[in-house]
Every structure is written in C-alpha cells, then in structure tokens.
C-alpha cells in the first residue's frame, strides 16, 4: 500500500465539479504521500491536466460519455489497483453516492457517507466525521484494518484547492475492456433543468420556513432577495408543503450553505436545518415565536410579525435606493 | 418472477431532540417505516399489479421491526422476512448489504427495491452495495418506472441538475425517492405469517456478520448542536424592519 490519496474528480458541464476541487484541497492537506486524481467522462484528458494545476501530482483519465455506474466503477477500481492508495475520496453528489458504494464493495472495504470533517491521525487512520440522526448527532467513523479508507464528502464544507499554473505532474490514460455486462443500463436521454444559481453559491440568502404560509409570502422572499442580489433558500417544511422545490432546501437532506449573510423568516430551526446552515458567517433570524430553537444558533434574533416585516423591509430598501 | 423490497424501521428523526447537556433524548421517539422505503414498496407493488409478480418484503433489525413488515403485507406484499440475530448487531452498511444480498439470493428475486436512504443514517449506501454483492445493475434516485415488457423497464431518475431516462432489464436493483408516487392505503394482510431468519439461514458466518463483518467502526459520537442564546429582540414590525435594514447596510448588502 502506498501513502497516496486517490480523489475521484467528477466532471460537470465539461469541467471539474466544485466538490472535486474541494476534495483536491483537502487531500493535499491530509496527504502523507501524493494526491492522485482519477477522471472519467467527457474531456477527461483536458480535465486531468487541469487537476494537476489544482494540486494532483498524477492523474488517471478515461474518456467516455455520460455517467454509467458500471463503467465508472471499473475505471476507479483500475486506478485503486494501480496505486494502492491509503485513502479514496468521492464527492457526495448523485454520481458519487451512486458510484462509491459499488467501488467499495468491489474492493471489499468500508465506506463512510456524506462526511463533513476529515482528519488524519499520526498512524494514518482517517477520522471521518458525519452528521447522523437527521444531524442531531455527529459520528466519527474509522476503518481500522481495511485499506483503502473510503469516504464520500459533502459539497461546500472543505476549502477549494487553488489553481496554480506552475504545478506539474503526470497524466496516464486508463485502458479498460468494457463488455456488454458493463452496459446493462442504457441511457435514453438526459435532461437538464433550467439552470438556476444553486443556493450554495449565494453570498446572501433569504430563507423561509414554516412561517411562510403561502405562495404569495414565498414570492415576497424572492422580491427581497433580488433587491439584495441574493438567493432564496427554504427549510424542509416548505418543500413538504409543496410551496418550494427541493433544490432550495437547506439542511441534512438538502444543501449545505455558508453565505456571508443568512436571514431567515419563520424558520423554527430544527436540527436538520441547522446542520445545513450553521457555518454561515452572520445569521439573523426572525420568527413569531420567541422560543424558536433557531435563536440558539443566530447572531441576532428578532421576534416580530414576519407577515408585516417582509413588506416593510422591501419598501425601505426601495425607498433607500431613490 | 419475484421482487424483493428491502425496508428499514427507523426512529422518527424529527422527534429527536437534544437536551441542554447535548444528549440525544430518545424517550418517546417512535419507530416508523422509513419513508423512502415506503415509496420503494409502492413502486414494487405497481409492477406486481401490472405483471403479477410476487413481492417479498425483507427487513434486517430487532424483533420489533416485525411491525413494518406487517405494514408492508397490509400494503400488498405477499410475503415478509425478518432477519434478526444478535450476531448481526453493529453491522455497518457493508455487512448489512452482505446479509440482505444473501437473503435476496436465497429467495431468488429478480428485482430488488430499496429506498434511496434511511432517515436515521442517511448514507444511501446499502442499495448500491447490495447490487454489487449480487452483480446486478442498479438505478438510483428513481422517480418513475415504466414497464416495457416482462423484464425490461424504462426508468426516470433524478440527477444533480435534472433527470435522466434509462432502460434496463432484470435482474436489477432500484433505489427509490420519496414523493414521486402516491402510497396506497393499507388493506388486509397485517396478520399474515412472517418468516424469521438468522445468519445460519443466510449461510453467512459470524465473521461476516455484525460488527465482526464490518470494515468500519464508530470511533466516537458527539453533539455540537446545543447552541447558545443570542440576543433576541421582541419588537414591532416597524422597528424589526429598521433593525434588519441597518444590518444590511452594515454588511454592505445595500448602500446607505
């Protein structure tokens, strides 16, 4: 076994997925050997070269089209067998969560899902920390004997690696025999939804919770967010009420956000929500209920009627602009 | 043809609270049928309705998990198997998937369903791991399944930024999302017999089961979710909007 860390670098829209840049950054920090990337998909060769500039000292690549579980599994296992890393990391994306369990069972090792913290002990044991029970408990998982140690890591929790033109390394093509059994799932079509800026990319977030009782109030959040050049996130309650779509959900089963400014209206602050927003720099919470748990996590808490505050605030900002 | 549906009993996570010392309060937390699994069962039952396959619900857990298997039969599953054995205690996703895959093999199921993930662990790893143990192709994040013929399906799945349609044939495994189908009402079937299996029935050894068969271990658990009381101002809407307005200026989101 080497002391290398293998990072599965995911390709998205032809380039490197942001979570993979975060993993390259983290791997560099943890590594006692080399950081090696494995890149599969379209433009794999070009992306392999790019991953070198983000700190990988070697990159394996396999050029193919869309994501197919069994083809990708084979390619990642190939890289694992070649370099025998002590750690393998995947982003906890739809692709990563589909692929990593398959890879881990194929090489007969364990896997820790959706980590939010990774730390290396001196003896090379990886401490993999993840929220569990809806985020109410943090569990640190280890793999005492099986190698490599494998984890999927949540998007948005690690610092991205920085691009450096002066970094150099090797790239190596993966040669695989893809047979009929690897193509048992045939892709008919892939449809992208209209691209909205993902809430985890926003610097200012206006967040609605159960206190947002209808579509009209929900629309007001957008009006406010637009004035602040920010985005709108929601708690699970609004998704369950079919007021907001899932892609706006913050929390354990939604997205992790850490904007500079987080302002919530009518969010009670269930633990599963807190898990997804506690790293926000400044948290302002407004709720009708003075006992709302969100106030334990906010920097500033306001108890007032949110039905009235939101329109008043919108008016003030508009007037201030004149 | 046979369909296996792997289901899990989970604590109702939204009931879980933390006390002032940061301990989890489990008192009064009820155990329920994992939501994603309920939708997985519904999808399996729709195939049964159309093609007449046999649906077998399988759960691994303590004896009390019998409740959700009875519910599964009340929804329409033909048979139910509870894998319960002290030697399975402490199983991680690897050991769990191994045990479940042995059960699937034993009943010779052609199609396996699981929910996307269980709400207590949220790992989403057991489904794809079972597929790998069985060498079945998998489709995860399933929203909809259309039947093309006896053993070919066109499946709509969620992707990170949209959706995808794929075609595959059995044997295969699906992990199903909540909220895309409407779970039917329960009928009779609650009091049908349940089959109980231990690891000997599955043909796995003690070394392959439970904590001994698990490559991962829990090193420690803790909670940092107790929070501290912030400054809370109770005030009129007028003043509240003033306060937020001045914060916006302070953070330079808007200009003074």
mmCIF file with all atom_site columns, C-alpha atoms in Angstrom, chain B residues 122-229:
data_model
loop_
_atom_site.group_PDB
_atom_site.id
_atom_site.type_symbol
_atom_site.label_atom_id
_atom_site.label_alt_id
_atom_site.label_comp_id
_atom_site.label_asym_id
_atom_site.label_entity_id
_atom_site.label_seq_id
_atom_site.pdbx_PDB_ins_code
_atom_site.Cartn_x
_atom_site.Cartn_y
_atom_site.Cartn_z
_atom_site.occupancy
_atom_site.B_iso_or_equiv
_atom_site.pdbx_formal_charge
_atom_site.auth_seq_id
_atom_site.auth_comp_id
_atom_site.auth_asym_id
_atom_site.auth_atom_id
_atom_site.pdbx_PDB_model_num
ATOM 1   C CA . UNK B 1 122 ? -28.812 8.965   5.552   1.00 0.00 ? 122 UNK B CA 1
ATOM 2   C CA . UNK B 1 123 ? -25.992 7.024   3.911   1.00 0.00 ? 123 UNK B CA 1
ATOM 3   C CA . UNK B 1 124 ? -27.737 5.809   0.714   1.00 0.00 ? 124 UNK B CA 1
ATOM 4   C CA . UNK B 1 125 ? -25.046 3.112   0.573   1.00 0.00 ? 125 UNK B CA 1
ATOM 5   C CA . UNK B 1 126 ? -26.919 -0.100  1.262   1.00 0.00 ? 126 UNK B CA 1
ATOM 6   C CA . UNK B 1 127 ? -28.838 -0.206  -2.039  1.00 0.00 ? 127 UNK B CA 1
ATOM 7   C CA . UNK B 1 128 ? -25.863 0.088   -4.417  1.00 0.00 ? 128 UNK B CA 1
ATOM 8   C CA . UNK B 1 129 ? -23.819 -2.189  -2.135  1.00 0.00 ? 129 UNK B CA 1
ATOM 9   C CA . UNK B 1 130 ? -26.460 -4.943  -2.382  1.00 0.00 ? 130 UNK B CA 1
ATOM 10  C CA . UNK B 1 131 ? -26.386 -4.516  -6.178  1.00 0.00 ? 131 UNK B CA 1
ATOM 11  C CA . UNK B 1 132 ? -22.613 -5.009  -6.202  1.00 0.00 ? 132 UNK B CA 1
ATOM 12  C CA . UNK B 1 133 ? -22.783 -8.103  -3.968  1.00 0.00 ? 133 UNK B CA 1
ATOM 13  C CA . UNK B 1 134 ? -25.353 -9.558  -6.388  1.00 0.00 ? 134 UNK B CA 1
ATOM 14  C CA . UNK B 1 135 ? -23.655 -8.278  -9.549  1.00 0.00 ? 135 UNK B CA 1
ATOM 15  C CA . UNK B 1 136 ? -26.958 -6.616  -10.533 1.00 0.00 ? 136 UNK B CA 1
ATOM 16  C CA . UNK B 1 137 ? -27.012 -3.355  -12.478 1.00 0.00 ? 137 UNK B CA 1
ATOM 17  C CA . UNK B 1 138 ? -28.545 -0.519  -10.462 1.00 0.00 ? 138 UNK B CA 1
ATOM 18  C CA . UNK B 1 139 ? -30.582 2.612   -10.961 1.00 0.00 ? 139 UNK B CA 1
ATOM 19  C CA . UNK B 1 140 ? -30.522 5.013   -8.012  1.00 0.00 ? 140 UNK B CA 1
ATOM 20  C CA . UNK B 1 141 ? -32.677 8.096   -7.291  1.00 0.00 ? 141 UNK B CA 1
ATOM 21  C CA . UNK B 1 142 ? -35.640 6.566   -9.129  1.00 0.00 ? 142 UNK B CA 1
ATOM 22  C CA . UNK B 1 143 ? -38.649 8.801   -9.722  1.00 0.00 ? 143 UNK B CA 1
ATOM 23  C CA . UNK B 1 144 ? -40.722 6.657   -12.068 1.00 0.00 ? 144 UNK B CA 1
ATOM 24  C CA . UNK B 1 145 ? -40.701 3.189   -13.637 1.00 0.00 ? 145 UNK B CA 1
ATOM 25  C CA . UNK B 1 146 ? -42.459 2.340   -16.876 1.00 0.00 ? 146 UNK B CA 1
ATOM 26  C CA . UNK B 1 147 ? -42.877 -1.279  -17.858 1.00 0.00 ? 147 UNK B CA 1
ATOM 27  C CA . UNK B 1 148 ? -41.755 -2.055  -21.391 1.00 0.00 ? 148 UNK B CA 1
ATOM 28  C CA . UNK B 1 149 ? -42.248 -5.801  -21.106 1.00 0.00 ? 149 UNK B CA 1
ATOM 29  C CA . UNK B 1 150 ? -41.958 -8.637  -18.550 1.00 0.00 ? 150 UNK B CA 1
ATOM 30  C CA . UNK B 1 151 ? -38.347 -7.876  -17.805 1.00 0.00 ? 151 UNK B CA 1
ATOM 31  C CA . UNK B 1 152 ? -37.472 -4.545  -19.389 1.00 0.00 ? 152 UNK B CA 1
ATOM 32  C CA . UNK B 1 153 ? -38.102 -1.198  -17.741 1.00 0.00 ? 153 UNK B CA 1
ATOM 33  C CA . UNK B 1 154 ? -37.718 2.444   -18.699 1.00 0.00 ? 154 UNK B CA 1
ATOM 34  C CA . UNK B 1 155 ? -36.755 4.338   -15.596 1.00 0.00 ? 155 UNK B CA 1
ATOM 35  C CA . UNK B 1 156 ? -36.737 8.060   -14.862 1.00 0.00 ? 156 UNK B CA 1
ATOM 36  C CA . UNK B 1 157 ? -34.134 9.046   -12.309 1.00 0.00 ? 157 UNK B CA 1
ATOM 37  C CA . UNK B 1 158 ? -33.099 12.289  -10.675 1.00 0.00 ? 158 UNK B CA 1
ATOM 38  C CA . UNK B 1 159 ? -29.640 13.671  -11.432 1.00 0.00 ? 159 UNK B CA 1
ATOM 39  C CA . UNK B 1 160 ? -27.810 16.532  -9.778  1.00 0.00 ? 160 UNK B CA 1
ATOM 40  C CA . UNK B 1 161 ? -29.182 19.087  -12.210 1.00 0.00 ? 161 UNK B CA 1
ATOM 41  C CA . UNK B 1 162 ? -32.107 17.428  -13.915 1.00 0.00 ? 162 UNK B CA 1
ATOM 42  C CA . UNK B 1 163 ? -33.311 13.993  -14.880 1.00 0.00 ? 163 UNK B CA 1
ATOM 43  C CA . UNK B 1 164 ? -32.324 11.010  -16.941 1.00 0.00 ? 164 UNK B CA 1
ATOM 44  C CA . UNK B 1 165 ? -34.217 8.221   -18.659 1.00 0.00 ? 165 UNK B CA 1
ATOM 45  C CA . UNK B 1 166 ? -32.585 4.809   -18.803 1.00 0.00 ? 166 UNK B CA 1
ATOM 46  C CA . UNK B 1 167 ? -33.581 1.351   -19.984 1.00 0.00 ? 167 UNK B CA 1
ATOM 47  C CA . UNK B 1 168 ? -32.539 -1.897  -18.346 1.00 0.00 ? 168 UNK B CA 1
ATOM 48  C CA . UNK B 1 169 ? -33.624 -5.475  -17.872 1.00 0.00 ? 169 UNK B CA 1
ATOM 49  C CA . UNK B 1 170 ? -33.918 -7.649  -14.820 1.00 0.00 ? 170 UNK B CA 1
ATOM 50  C CA . UNK B 1 171 ? -32.136 -8.812  -12.801 1.00 0.00 ? 171 UNK B CA 1
ATOM 51  C CA . UNK B 1 172 ? -31.608 -5.310  -11.436 1.00 0.00 ? 172 UNK B CA 1
ATOM 52  C CA . UNK B 1 173 ? -31.851 -3.087  -8.370  1.00 0.00 ? 173 UNK B CA 1
ATOM 53  C CA . UNK B 1 174 ? -33.664 0.215   -7.899  1.00 0.00 ? 174 UNK B CA 1
ATOM 54  C CA . UNK B 1 175 ? -33.355 2.796   -5.110  1.00 0.00 ? 175 UNK B CA 1
ATOM 55  C CA . UNK B 1 176 ? -36.468 4.957   -4.984  1.00 0.00 ? 176 UNK B CA 1
ATOM 56  C CA . UNK B 1 177 ? -37.020 8.566   -3.922  1.00 0.00 ? 177 UNK B CA 1
ATOM 57  C CA . UNK B 1 178 ? -39.891 9.739   -1.757  1.00 0.00 ? 178 UNK B CA 1
ATOM 58  C CA . UNK B 1 179 ? -42.635 11.876  -3.132  1.00 0.00 ? 179 UNK B CA 1
ATOM 59  C CA . UNK B 1 180 ? -42.931 10.723  -6.736  1.00 0.00 ? 180 UNK B CA 1
ATOM 60  C CA . UNK B 1 181 ? -45.641 8.131   -6.275  1.00 0.00 ? 181 UNK B CA 1
ATOM 61  C CA . UNK B 1 182 ? -48.687 8.046   -4.047  1.00 0.00 ? 182 UNK B CA 1
ATOM 62  C CA . UNK B 1 183 ? -48.515 5.294   -1.476  1.00 0.00 ? 183 UNK B CA 1
ATOM 63  C CA . UNK B 1 184 ? -51.737 3.242   -1.472  1.00 0.00 ? 184 UNK B CA 1
ATOM 64  C CA . UNK B 1 185 ? -53.887 2.610   1.583   1.00 0.00 ? 185 UNK B CA 1
ATOM 65  C CA . UNK B 1 186 ? -53.291 -0.451  3.676   1.00 0.00 ? 186 UNK B CA 1
ATOM 66  C CA . UNK B 1 187 ? -55.696 -3.365  3.318   1.00 0.00 ? 187 UNK B CA 1
ATOM 67  C CA . UNK B 1 188 ? -55.842 -6.813  4.861   1.00 0.00 ? 188 UNK B CA 1
ATOM 68  C CA . UNK B 1 189 ? -52.645 -8.790  5.275   1.00 0.00 ? 189 UNK B CA 1
ATOM 69  C CA . UNK B 1 190 ? -51.412 -7.390  8.550   1.00 0.00 ? 190 UNK B CA 1
ATOM 70  C CA . UNK B 1 191 ? -51.743 -10.723 10.340  1.00 0.00 ? 191 UNK B CA 1
ATOM 71  C CA . UNK B 1 192 ? -50.148 -12.922 7.678   1.00 0.00 ? 192 UNK B CA 1
ATOM 72  C CA . UNK B 1 193 ? -47.191 -15.047 8.789   1.00 0.00 ? 193 UNK B CA 1
ATOM 73  C CA . UNK B 1 194 ? -43.678 -13.648 8.859   1.00 0.00 ? 194 UNK B CA 1
ATOM 74  C CA . UNK B 1 195 ? -40.594 -15.760 8.185   1.00 0.00 ? 195 UNK B CA 1
ATOM 75  C CA . UNK B 1 196 ? -37.740 -15.300 10.648  1.00 0.00 ? 196 UNK B CA 1
ATOM 76  C CA . UNK B 1 197 ? -34.169 -15.904 9.591   1.00 0.00 ? 197 UNK B CA 1
ATOM 77  C CA . UNK B 1 198 ? -30.857 -15.808 11.415  1.00 0.00 ? 198 UNK B CA 1
ATOM 78  C CA . UNK B 1 199 ? -27.393 -15.705 9.869   1.00 0.00 ? 199 UNK B CA 1
ATOM 79  C CA . UNK B 1 200 ? -27.235 -19.506 9.603   1.00 0.00 ? 200 UNK B CA 1
ATOM 80  C CA . UNK B 1 201 ? -30.304 -19.378 7.363   1.00 0.00 ? 201 UNK B CA 1
ATOM 81  C CA . UNK B 1 202 ? -28.467 -16.869 5.188   1.00 0.00 ? 202 UNK B CA 1
ATOM 82  C CA . UNK B 1 203 ? -25.345 -19.021 5.008   1.00 0.00 ? 203 UNK B CA 1
ATOM 83  C CA . UNK B 1 204 ? -23.048 -16.348 6.378   1.00 0.00 ? 204 UNK B CA 1
ATOM 84  C CA . UNK B 1 205 ? -20.533 -16.865 9.126   1.00 0.00 ? 205 UNK B CA 1
ATOM 85  C CA . UNK B 1 206 ? -20.169 -14.959 12.364  1.00 0.00 ? 206 UNK B CA 1
ATOM 86  C CA . UNK B 1 207 ? -17.013 -13.366 10.925  1.00 0.00 ? 207 UNK B CA 1
ATOM 87  C CA . UNK B 1 208 ? -19.052 -11.958 8.045   1.00 0.00 ? 208 UNK B CA 1
ATOM 88  C CA . UNK B 1 209 ? -21.893 -10.655 10.208  1.00 0.00 ? 209 UNK B CA 1
ATOM 89  C CA . UNK B 1 210 ? -22.456 -7.717  12.506  1.00 0.00 ? 210 UNK B CA 1
ATOM 90  C CA . UNK B 1 211 ? -19.546 -5.800  13.910  1.00 0.00 ? 211 UNK B CA 1
ATOM 91  C CA . UNK B 1 212 ? -17.047 -8.566  13.035  1.00 0.00 ? 212 UNK B CA 1
ATOM 92  C CA . UNK B 1 213 ? -18.025 -8.397  9.388   1.00 0.00 ? 213 UNK B CA 1
ATOM 93  C CA . UNK B 1 214 ? -17.972 -4.595  9.294   1.00 0.00 ? 214 UNK B CA 1
ATOM 94  C CA . UNK B 1 215 ? -14.893 -2.826  7.930   1.00 0.00 ? 215 UNK B CA 1
ATOM 95  C CA . UNK B 1 216 ? -15.872 0.416   9.647   1.00 0.00 ? 216 UNK B CA 1
ATOM 96  C CA . UNK B 1 217 ? -16.278 1.290   13.332  1.00 0.00 ? 217 UNK B CA 1
ATOM 97  C CA . UNK B 1 218 ? -17.783 4.198   15.201  1.00 0.00 ? 218 UNK B CA 1
ATOM 98  C CA . UNK B 1 219 ? -14.794 5.915   16.818  1.00 0.00 ? 219 UNK B CA 1
ATOM 99  C CA . UNK B 1 220 ? -16.803 8.483   18.767  1.00 0.00 ? 220 UNK B CA 1
ATOM 100 C CA . UNK B 1 221 ? -20.068 10.390  18.716  1.00 0.00 ? 221 UNK B CA 1
ATOM 101 C CA . UNK B 1 222 ? -20.762 13.858  19.980  1.00 0.00 ? 222 UNK B CA 1
ATOM 102 C CA . UNK B 1 223 ? -23.098 16.740  19.515  1.00 0.00 ? 223 UNK B CA 1
ATOM 103 C CA . UNK B 1 224 ? -22.221 20.328  18.954  1.00 0.00 ? 224 UNK B CA 1
ATOM 104 C CA . UNK B 1 225 ? -25.763 21.319  18.266  1.00 0.00 ? 225 UNK B CA 1
ATOM 105 C CA . UNK B 1 226 ? -26.725 22.862  21.572  1.00 0.00 ? 226 UNK B CA 1
ATOM 106 C CA . UNK B 1 227 ? -26.169 26.443  20.514  1.00 0.00 ? 227 UNK B CA 1
ATOM 107 C CA . UNK B 1 228 ? -26.011 29.477  22.737  1.00 0.00 ? 228 UNK B CA 1
ATOM 108 C CA . UNK B 1 229 ? -28.683 32.005  23.303  1.00 0.00 ? 229 UNK B CA 1
#
